[in-house]
Amino acid sequence: IAYFGAPGLDYVVEFTDLPDFLVKACKGKEIVCVEEKKCGPVELKQSPSLCQKSKEFLQRHREELESDDRIRVLKQRHRISMIPIWEVVLKPGDGDVEKDEEGKDDPFANKLFIYGEDKRVYFPRYPQKCCCCDCMDGANCTVM
């Protein structure tokens, strides 16, 4: 049996409270794409953590190849995408809850996020549901 595929590793660099799994699933602008027989680590002066993660990914890939002699690599690829994220802080109103159930500060209180090229909205503390559906679950709405 032969398996052809491209296992991938993801790393998200962002500085908001937006969950990483949402960032990984949206569209962005590709700023770096290197595809070669054997890739070297990405070199970006603006992001040392991204360079370090690139080296770690290549090392993990090398270790996987060494552990199984049935694996053949045709090409390797590094792809870096820039995904726009807007964090909107709303003015608190009467009765707004800014603490979670345990009394800790709620990182999502009075915040909403617009992210990705397709402008998805994440608003986990939306005060009410839509009139026609349950679409404000945080990950299924798009700003028109």
XYZ file of C-alpha atoms in Angstrom:
144
model
C 0.000 0.000 0.000
C 1.322 3.410 -0.910
C 0.290 6.598 0.828
C 0.857 9.943 -0.817
C 0.314 12.985 1.292
C 1.697 16.061 2.853
C 1.671 16.086 6.630
C 1.799 19.628 7.894
C 2.723 21.450 11.051
C 1.147 24.780 11.991
C 2.351 27.594 14.188
C 0.399 30.771 14.938
C 2.053 34.034 15.957
C -0.517 36.554 17.109
C -0.977 38.763 20.134
C -4.710 38.890 20.784
C -7.070 36.627 22.724
C -8.453 35.183 19.471
C -8.160 31.371 19.678
C -5.457 29.916 17.418
C -7.750 27.274 15.914
C -9.853 30.056 14.376
C -6.780 31.727 12.883
C -5.602 28.447 11.350
C -8.934 27.908 9.614
C -9.249 31.267 7.852
C -7.859 32.837 4.702
C -4.819 35.075 4.697
C -2.341 36.618 2.312
C 0.595 34.342 1.512
C 3.809 36.306 2.088
C 6.389 33.507 1.878
C 6.223 30.232 0.001
C 9.393 28.213 -0.447
C 9.116 24.831 -2.144
C 12.298 22.876 -2.785
C 13.694 19.365 -2.718
C 15.036 20.176 0.751
C 14.085 23.443 2.468
C 16.253 25.350 4.887
C 14.832 27.293 7.829
C 12.922 30.492 7.151
C 14.889 33.672 7.884
C 12.749 36.644 8.909
C 14.265 39.457 10.956
C 10.806 40.619 12.048
C 9.936 37.340 13.777
C 12.668 35.412 15.632
C 10.043 33.056 17.114
C 8.885 32.126 13.617
C 12.475 31.396 12.556
C 12.976 29.208 15.621
C 9.753 27.312 14.970
C 10.842 26.760 11.363
C 14.066 25.147 12.601
C 12.090 22.969 15.049
C 9.711 21.819 12.304
C 12.593 20.879 10.018
C 14.245 18.943 12.855
C 11.007 17.061 13.598
C 10.652 16.258 9.911
C 14.253 14.979 9.760
C 13.636 12.768 12.813
C 10.482 11.306 11.237
C 12.406 10.506 8.046
C 15.215 8.823 9.957
C 12.794 6.721 11.993
C 11.049 5.156 8.978
C 13.008 4.131 5.882
C 9.792 3.655 3.890
C 9.215 7.427 3.757
C 10.331 9.263 0.631
C 10.237 13.017 0.271
C 9.651 14.588 -3.117
C 9.565 18.206 -1.953
C 9.352 20.267 1.194
C 7.456 23.516 1.571
C 7.420 26.433 3.985
C 4.389 28.667 3.712
C 3.818 31.805 5.762
C 0.535 33.661 5.586
C -0.375 37.002 7.067
C -3.901 37.048 8.441
C -5.456 40.378 9.415
C -6.976 40.470 12.899
C -8.921 43.374 14.345
C -9.696 43.314 18.059
C -12.586 45.657 18.878
C -13.053 46.697 22.498
C -16.626 47.779 23.171
C -17.709 50.315 25.742
C -19.209 48.358 28.657
C -22.899 48.852 29.220
C -25.121 48.379 32.238
C -25.200 44.792 33.394
C -22.202 43.683 31.302
C -20.330 40.829 32.924
C -16.559 41.278 32.956
C -15.777 38.277 35.184
C -16.085 34.598 34.363
C -17.818 31.973 36.515
C -14.767 31.692 38.783
C -14.540 35.446 39.386
C -11.499 35.908 37.132
C -11.274 38.613 34.489
C -13.003 37.439 31.324
C -10.608 37.929 28.358
C -13.593 38.119 25.987
C -15.694 40.613 27.961
C -16.693 43.525 25.732
C -14.540 42.301 22.841
C -15.171 41.104 19.366
C -12.723 40.059 16.679
C -12.834 40.422 12.913
C -10.243 38.231 11.263
C -9.108 36.753 7.964
C -9.361 37.978 4.387
C -12.989 36.816 4.385
C -13.701 38.983 7.496
C -15.053 36.391 9.881
C -16.412 37.534 13.232
C -15.734 36.010 16.627
C -17.923 37.501 19.364
C -18.190 34.868 22.093
C -20.040 37.110 24.573
C -22.645 38.373 22.115
C -25.553 39.376 24.369
C -28.297 37.764 22.305
C -28.824 35.286 19.516
C -29.886 36.108 15.971
C -33.582 36.196 15.316
C -33.461 33.588 12.571
C -30.672 31.229 13.595
C -28.014 30.460 16.152
C -25.278 31.975 13.997
C -23.522 34.074 16.646
C -21.686 31.115 18.099
C -18.497 33.008 17.391
C -17.171 31.322 14.292
C -19.893 31.262 11.643
C -20.638 34.878 10.777
C -19.136 37.049 8.075
C -19.154 40.837 7.881
C -20.620 41.977 4.564
